[in-house]
Amino acid sequence: MAEAEEWAGRMGLEWARHVQALDRQLAPAGALAVAALDPKPGERVIDLGCGAGAMAQAIAAAVVPGGSVTAVDISPDLLDIARARAGMGCVRFHEGDAARLDLGEPHDALFSRFGCMFFDDPTAAFTRLRRALKPGARAVLTVWAEMARNPWARIPAEAGQRVLGPAEAKPAYSPGPFAWAEPAYPRAILEAAGFRDIGFDEYAIELVIGDGTDPDPVERGIALVLRIGPLARRLRAADHDTRARVAAELRTALAPHVRDGWLRMEGVIRIIRARS
């Protein structure tokens, strides 16, 4: 199934079910991304892949009075949460593929927190998105660095591999959370789409991982890892025994990362800056 179809269906629904845990997990990256955007009153901003709306809310608070946020996502389940949370008339939500939507009048900025790496034809998508921007408008796009440098993803993947064997190889740069991990790839996409002044800032962050009410932070972490992310996708058709064996591997692998009552794991992001 294509990545967009996954997000429009099952994957988007799963994220919606765990939205509070995921908001907490991604909050450090979101704070850095909004600071890099530095939205101002009166600006019109596109929030690409807005998900459940946490970033749209933060940007909206900065662009009033006079500004607006055009928030786009392909998941109806996440957009339902975003609309319920919005509380600000300056946020307009659009459901669908941003590569095909008409986003209206020219905008001052394009923003994305981990929503830009999932297009089947990213050059065509960003060419269309650039046309929704004013000349010289800024783009601020947050992506994950290489999986090897992101233990929050790498360690669960390695635990799963010890039970399930190697994951099926995907073509290079296939849509997914690490598709833009090598800077040369997004640079080539954005240049081909007509963007300029492209630069990259790298940040180390700490992710707080876990969901549910279990008093054991490792168990809370396992509960989320088995439902969200690449390992969860591999386990989708697994039987109870296989899932239990993976969970046992995760208990050993994740235990060293507990501090202050939470599972805390390192991550590395890059914030891409460009001009239209």
CSV table of C-alpha atoms in Angstrom, one decimal:
chain,number,residue,atom,x,y,z
A,1,MET,CA,0.0,0.0,0.0
A,2,ALA,CA,1.3,3.5,-0.9
A,3,GLU,CA,2.5,5.6,2.0
A,4,ALA,CA,-0.3,8.2,1.4
A,5,GLU,CA,-3.0,5.5,1.6
A,6,GLU,CA,-1.5,4.3,4.9
A,7,TRP,CA,-1.7,7.7,6.4
A,8,ALA,CA,-5.2,8.3,5.1
A,9,GLY,CA,-6.3,5.1,6.7
A,10,ARG,CA,-4.9,2.8,9.3
A,11,MET,CA,-1.8,4.7,10.2
A,12,GLY,CA,-3.5,8.0,10.7
A,13,LEU,CA,-6.1,6.3,12.9
A,14,GLU,CA,-3.4,4.7,15.0
A,15,TRP,CA,-1.7,8.0,15.5
A,16,ALA,CA,-5.0,9.6,16.5
A,17,ARG,CA,-5.5,6.9,19.2
A,18,HIS,CA,-2.1,7.8,20.7
A,19,VAL,CA,-2.1,11.5,20.0
A,20,GLN,CA,-1.2,12.7,23.6
A,21,ALA,CA,1.8,10.4,23.8
A,22,LEU,CA,3.0,11.4,20.4
A,23,ASP,CA,2.5,15.1,21.1
A,24,ARG,CA,4.7,14.7,24.2
A,25,GLN,CA,7.3,12.7,22.2
A,26,LEU,CA,7.6,15.2,19.4
A,27,ALA,CA,7.3,18.4,21.5
A,28,PRO,CA,11.1,19.1,21.5
A,29,ALA,CA,11.3,18.9,17.7
A,30,GLY,CA,8.2,21.0,17.4
A,31,ALA,CA,9.5,23.8,19.6
A,32,LEU,CA,12.8,24.0,17.6
A,33,ALA,CA,10.8,24.0,14.3
A,34,VAL,CA,8.5,26.8,15.3
A,35,ALA,CA,11.4,28.8,16.7
A,36,ALA,CA,13.2,28.4,13.3
A,37,LEU,CA,10.0,29.5,11.5
A,38,ASP,CA,9.7,32.6,13.8
A,39,PRO,CA,6.1,33.4,12.6
A,40,LYS,CA,5.0,37.0,12.8
A,41,PRO,CA,1.6,38.7,13.2
A,42,GLY,CA,-0.2,39.0,9.8
A,43,GLU,CA,1.7,36.2,8.1
A,44,ARG,CA,0.0,33.4,6.2
A,45,VAL,CA,1.6,30.0,6.8
A,46,ILE,CA,1.1,26.6,5.3
A,47,ASP,CA,1.4,23.7,7.9
A,48,LEU,CA,2.2,20.7,5.7
A,49,GLY,CA,1.2,17.4,7.3
A,50,CYS,CA,-0.4,19.1,10.3
A,51,GLY,CA,-1.5,15.9,11.9
A,52,ALA,CA,-3.5,16.5,15.1
A,53,GLY,CA,-2.8,20.2,14.9
A,54,ALA,CA,-0.3,20.9,17.7
A,55,MET,CA,2.0,23.0,15.4
A,56,ALA,CA,-1.0,24.7,13.7
A,57,GLN,CA,-2.1,25.9,17.1
A,58,ALA,CA,1.4,27.2,18.0
A,59,ILE,CA,1.8,29.0,14.7
A,60,ALA,CA,-1.7,30.5,14.8
A,61,ALA,CA,-1.0,32.0,18.2
A,62,ALA,CA,2.0,33.8,16.7
A,63,VAL,CA,0.4,35.1,13.5
A,64,VAL,CA,-2.6,36.8,15.0
A,65,PRO,CA,-3.8,39.4,14.5
A,66,GLY,CA,-4.3,39.4,10.8
A,67,GLY,CA,-2.5,36.2,9.9
A,68,SER,CA,-3.7,32.7,9.1
A,69,VAL,CA,-2.7,29.0,9.0
A,70,THR,CA,-3.5,26.7,6.1
A,71,ALA,CA,-3.2,23.3,7.8
A,72,VAL,CA,-3.1,20.3,5.4
A,73,ASP,CA,-3.2,16.6,6.2
A,74,ILE,CA,-4.3,13.4,4.5
A,75,SER,CA,-5.7,11.7,7.6
A,76,PRO,CA,-9.3,12.4,8.4
A,77,ASP,CA,-8.9,11.0,11.9
A,78,LEU,CA,-6.0,13.3,12.8
A,79,LEU,CA,-7.9,16.3,11.2
A,80,ASP,CA,-10.9,15.6,13.4
A,81,ILE,CA,-8.7,16.0,16.4
A,82,ALA,CA,-7.0,19.1,15.0
A,83,ARG,CA,-10.4,20.8,14.2
A,84,ALA,CA,-11.7,20.0,17.7
A,85,ARG,CA,-8.5,21.5,19.3
A,86,ALA,CA,-8.1,24.5,17.0
A,87,GLY,CA,-10.2,27.1,18.9
A,88,MET,CA,-8.9,29.8,16.5
A,89,GLY,CA,-10.7,31.0,13.5
A,90,CYS,CA,-7.5,31.8,11.6
A,91,VAL,CA,-6.7,28.1,11.1
A,92,ARG,CA,-8.2,26.6,7.9
A,93,PHE,CA,-8.0,22.8,7.5
A,94,HIS,CA,-7.7,21.0,4.2
A,95,GLU,CA,-8.0,17.2,3.9
A,96,GLY,CA,-6.1,15.6,1.1
A,97,ASP,CA,-2.8,15.2,-0.7
A,98,ALA,CA,-1.0,18.6,-0.6
A,99,ALA,CA,0.5,17.8,-4.0
A,100,ARG,CA,-2.9,18.1,-5.5
A,101,LEU,CA,-4.8,20.6,-3.4
A,102,ASP,CA,-5.4,24.3,-4.3
A,103,LEU,CA,-4.2,26.1,-1.2
A,104,GLY,CA,-5.4,29.5,-2.2
A,105,GLU,CA,-3.6,32.9,-2.2
A,106,PRO,CA,0.2,33.2,-1.9
A,107,HIS,CA,1.6,32.4,1.6
A,108,ASP,CA,4.5,33.9,3.5
A,109,ALA,CA,5.9,30.6,4.7
A,110,LEU,CA,5.8,26.8,4.3
A,111,PHE,CA,6.3,24.8,7.5
A,112,SER,CA,6.4,21.1,8.2
A,113,ARG,CA,7.2,19.0,11.3
A,114,PHE,CA,8.0,15.6,9.8
A,115,GLY,CA,5.3,15.9,7.2
A,116,CYS,CA,7.4,16.4,4.1
A,117,MET,CA,9.0,13.0,3.5
A,118,PHE,CA,6.0,11.0,2.3
A,119,PHE,CA,5.3,12.1,-1.2
A,120,ASP,CA,5.6,9.5,-4.0
A,121,ASP,CA,6.8,12.3,-6.4
A,122,PRO,CA,8.3,14.9,-4.0
A,123,THR,CA,9.7,17.2,-6.7
A,124,ALA,CA,6.2,17.6,-8.3
A,125,ALA,CA,4.7,18.1,-4.8
A,126,PHE,CA,7.2,20.8,-3.8
A,127,THR,CA,6.9,22.5,-7.2
A,128,ARG,CA,3.2,22.9,-6.6
A,129,LEU,CA,3.7,24.0,-3.0
A,130,ARG,CA,6.2,26.6,-4.1
A,131,ARG,CA,3.5,28.1,-6.3
A,132,ALA,CA,1.4,28.6,-3.2
A,133,LEU,CA,4.1,30.9,-1.7
A,134,LYS,CA,5.0,34.5,-2.3
A,135,PRO,CA,8.3,35.1,-4.1
A,136,GLY,CA,11.0,35.0,-1.4
A,137,ALA,CA,8.8,33.2,1.1
A,138,ARG,CA,10.6,31.0,3.5
A,139,ALA,CA,10.3,27.2,3.9
A,140,VAL,CA,11.1,25.5,7.3
A,141,LEU,CA,11.0,21.7,7.1
A,142,THR,CA,11.9,19.4,9.9
A,143,VAL,CA,13.1,15.9,9.1
A,144,TRP,CA,14.9,13.0,10.9
A,145,ALA,CA,18.6,12.5,10.4
A,146,GLU,CA,19.8,9.0,9.6
A,147,MET,CA,18.2,6.1,11.6
A,148,ALA,CA,21.6,5.1,12.8
A,149,ARG,CA,21.8,8.4,14.7
A,150,ASN,CA,18.2,8.0,16.1
A,151,PRO,CA,18.2,5.4,18.9
A,152,TRP,CA,14.5,5.9,19.5
A,153,ALA,CA,13.9,4.2,16.1
A,154,ARG,CA,17.1,2.2,15.7
A,155,ILE,CA,16.9,0.2,19.0
A,156,PRO,CA,13.3,-1.0,18.5
A,157,ALA,CA,14.1,-1.9,14.9
A,158,GLU,CA,17.1,-4.0,16.0
A,159,ALA,CA,15.1,-5.7,18.7
A,160,GLY,CA,12.5,-6.6,16.1
A,161,GLN,CA,15.1,-7.9,13.7
A,162,ARG,CA,16.5,-10.3,16.3
A,163,VAL,CA,13.1,-12.0,16.3
A,164,LEU,CA,11.7,-11.4,12.8
A,165,GLY,CA,14.9,-11.4,10.8
A,166,PRO,CA,16.1,-8.6,8.5
A,167,ALA,CA,13.4,-6.2,7.2
A,168,GLU,CA,12.5,-6.3,3.6
A,169,ALA,CA,14.8,-3.9,1.7
A,170,LYS,CA,13.1,-0.8,0.3
A,171,PRO,CA,14.3,1.2,-2.7
A,172,ALA,CA,16.5,4.1,-1.7
A,173,TYR,CA,14.7,7.3,-0.7
A,174,SER,CA,11.3,5.5,-0.6
A,175,PRO,CA,8.7,7.7,1.2
A,176,GLY,CA,9.0,7.2,5.0
A,177,PRO,CA,10.2,8.9,8.1
A,178,PHE,CA,13.9,8.6,7.1
A,179,ALA,CA,13.5,9.3,3.4
A,180,TRP,CA,15.1,12.8,3.7
A,181,ALA,CA,17.9,11.7,6.1
A,182,GLU,CA,20.7,12.4,3.7
A,183,PRO,CA,20.8,16.2,3.0
A,184,ALA,CA,21.8,15.8,-0.6
A,185,TYR,CA,18.4,14.2,-1.4
A,186,PRO,CA,16.1,17.0,-0.1
A,187,ARG,CA,18.5,19.6,-1.5
A,188,ALA,CA,18.1,18.1,-5.0
A,189,ILE,CA,14.3,18.0,-4.6
A,190,LEU,CA,13.9,21.6,-3.4
A,191,GLU,CA,16.3,22.9,-6.0
A,192,ALA,CA,14.4,21.1,-8.8
A,193,ALA,CA,11.2,22.5,-7.4
A,194,GLY,CA,12.6,26.1,-7.6
A,195,PHE,CA,13.6,26.8,-4.1
A,196,ARG,CA,16.9,28.6,-3.3
A,197,ASP,CA,19.1,29.5,-0.3
A,198,ILE,CA,18.8,26.0,1.0
A,199,GLY,CA,20.5,25.3,4.3
A,200,PHE,CA,20.5,22.7,7.1
A,201,ASP,CA,20.6,23.0,10.9
A,202,GLU,CA,21.1,19.9,13.0
A,203,TYR,CA,19.9,19.4,16.6
A,204,ALA,CA,20.1,16.6,19.1
A,205,ILE,CA,16.8,16.1,21.1
A,206,GLU,CA,15.5,13.9,23.8
A,207,LEU,CA,12.2,12.0,23.1
A,208,VAL,CA,10.0,10.9,26.0
A,209,ILE,CA,8.4,7.7,24.7
A,210,GLY,CA,5.4,5.8,26.2
A,211,ASP,CA,1.7,5.6,26.5
A,212,GLY,CA,-0.9,4.1,28.9
A,213,THR,CA,-1.0,3.9,32.6
A,214,ASP,CA,1.4,1.1,33.4
A,215,PRO,CA,3.6,2.2,36.3
A,216,ASP,CA,6.7,0.7,34.6
A,217,PRO,CA,8.1,3.2,32.0
A,218,VAL,CA,9.5,0.4,29.9
A,219,GLU,CA,6.1,-1.2,29.6
A,220,ARG,CA,4.6,2.2,28.6
A,221,GLY,CA,7.3,2.5,26.0
A,222,ILE,CA,6.6,-1.0,24.6
A,223,ALA,CA,2.9,-0.2,24.4
A,224,LEU,CA,3.6,2.7,22.1
A,225,VAL,CA,6.5,1.1,20.0
A,226,LEU,CA,4.3,-1.9,19.2
A,227,ARG,CA,1.6,0.3,17.9
A,228,ILE,CA,3.4,3.2,16.1
A,229,GLY,CA,6.5,3.2,13.9
A,230,PRO,CA,8.4,0.8,11.5
A,231,LEU,CA,8.4,-2.1,14.0
A,232,ALA,CA,4.7,-1.8,14.5
A,233,ARG,CA,4.2,-2.1,10.8
A,234,ARG,CA,6.3,-5.3,10.6
A,235,LEU,CA,4.2,-6.8,13.5
A,236,ARG,CA,0.9,-6.0,11.9
A,237,ALA,CA,0.2,-9.6,10.9
A,238,ALA,CA,2.2,-11.2,13.7
A,239,ASP,CA,0.7,-13.8,16.1
A,240,HIS,CA,0.6,-13.4,19.8
A,241,ASP,CA,3.7,-15.5,20.4
A,242,THR,CA,5.8,-13.5,18.0
A,243,ARG,CA,4.6,-10.2,19.5
A,244,ALA,CA,5.5,-11.5,23.0
A,245,ARG,CA,9.0,-12.4,21.9
A,246,VAL,CA,9.5,-9.0,20.4
A,247,ALA,CA,8.2,-7.4,23.6
A,248,ALA,CA,10.8,-9.4,25.6
A,249,GLU,CA,13.6,-8.2,23.4
A,250,LEU,CA,12.4,-4.6,23.8
A,251,ARG,CA,12.3,-4.9,27.6
A,252,THR,CA,16.0,-5.7,27.6
A,253,ALA,CA,16.9,-3.1,24.9
A,254,LEU,CA,14.9,-0.2,26.4
A,255,ALA,CA,15.6,-0.7,30.1
A,256,PRO,CA,18.9,1.3,30.1
A,257,HIS,CA,17.1,4.4,28.8
A,258,VAL,CA,14.8,4.9,31.8
A,259,ARG,CA,15.3,8.2,33.7
A,260,ASP,CA,13.1,10.0,36.1
A,261,GLY,CA,10.2,7.6,35.6
A,262,TRP,CA,10.1,7.8,31.8
A,263,LEU,CA,11.7,6.1,28.8
A,264,ARG,CA,13.9,8.8,27.4
A,265,MET,CA,15.8,8.3,24.1
A,266,GLU,CA,18.0,10.4,21.9
A,267,GLY,CA,17.2,11.6,18.5
A,268,VAL,CA,18.7,13.8,15.8
A,269,ILE,CA,16.7,16.1,13.6
A,270,ARG,CA,17.6,18.5,10.8
A,271,ILE,CA,15.7,21.7,10.1
A,272,ILE,CA,15.9,22.6,6.4
A,273,ARG,CA,15.6,26.3,5.5
A,274,ALA,CA,14.9,27.6,2.0
A,275,ARG,CA,13.4,30.5,0.0
A,276,SER,CA,10.9,30.3,-2.8
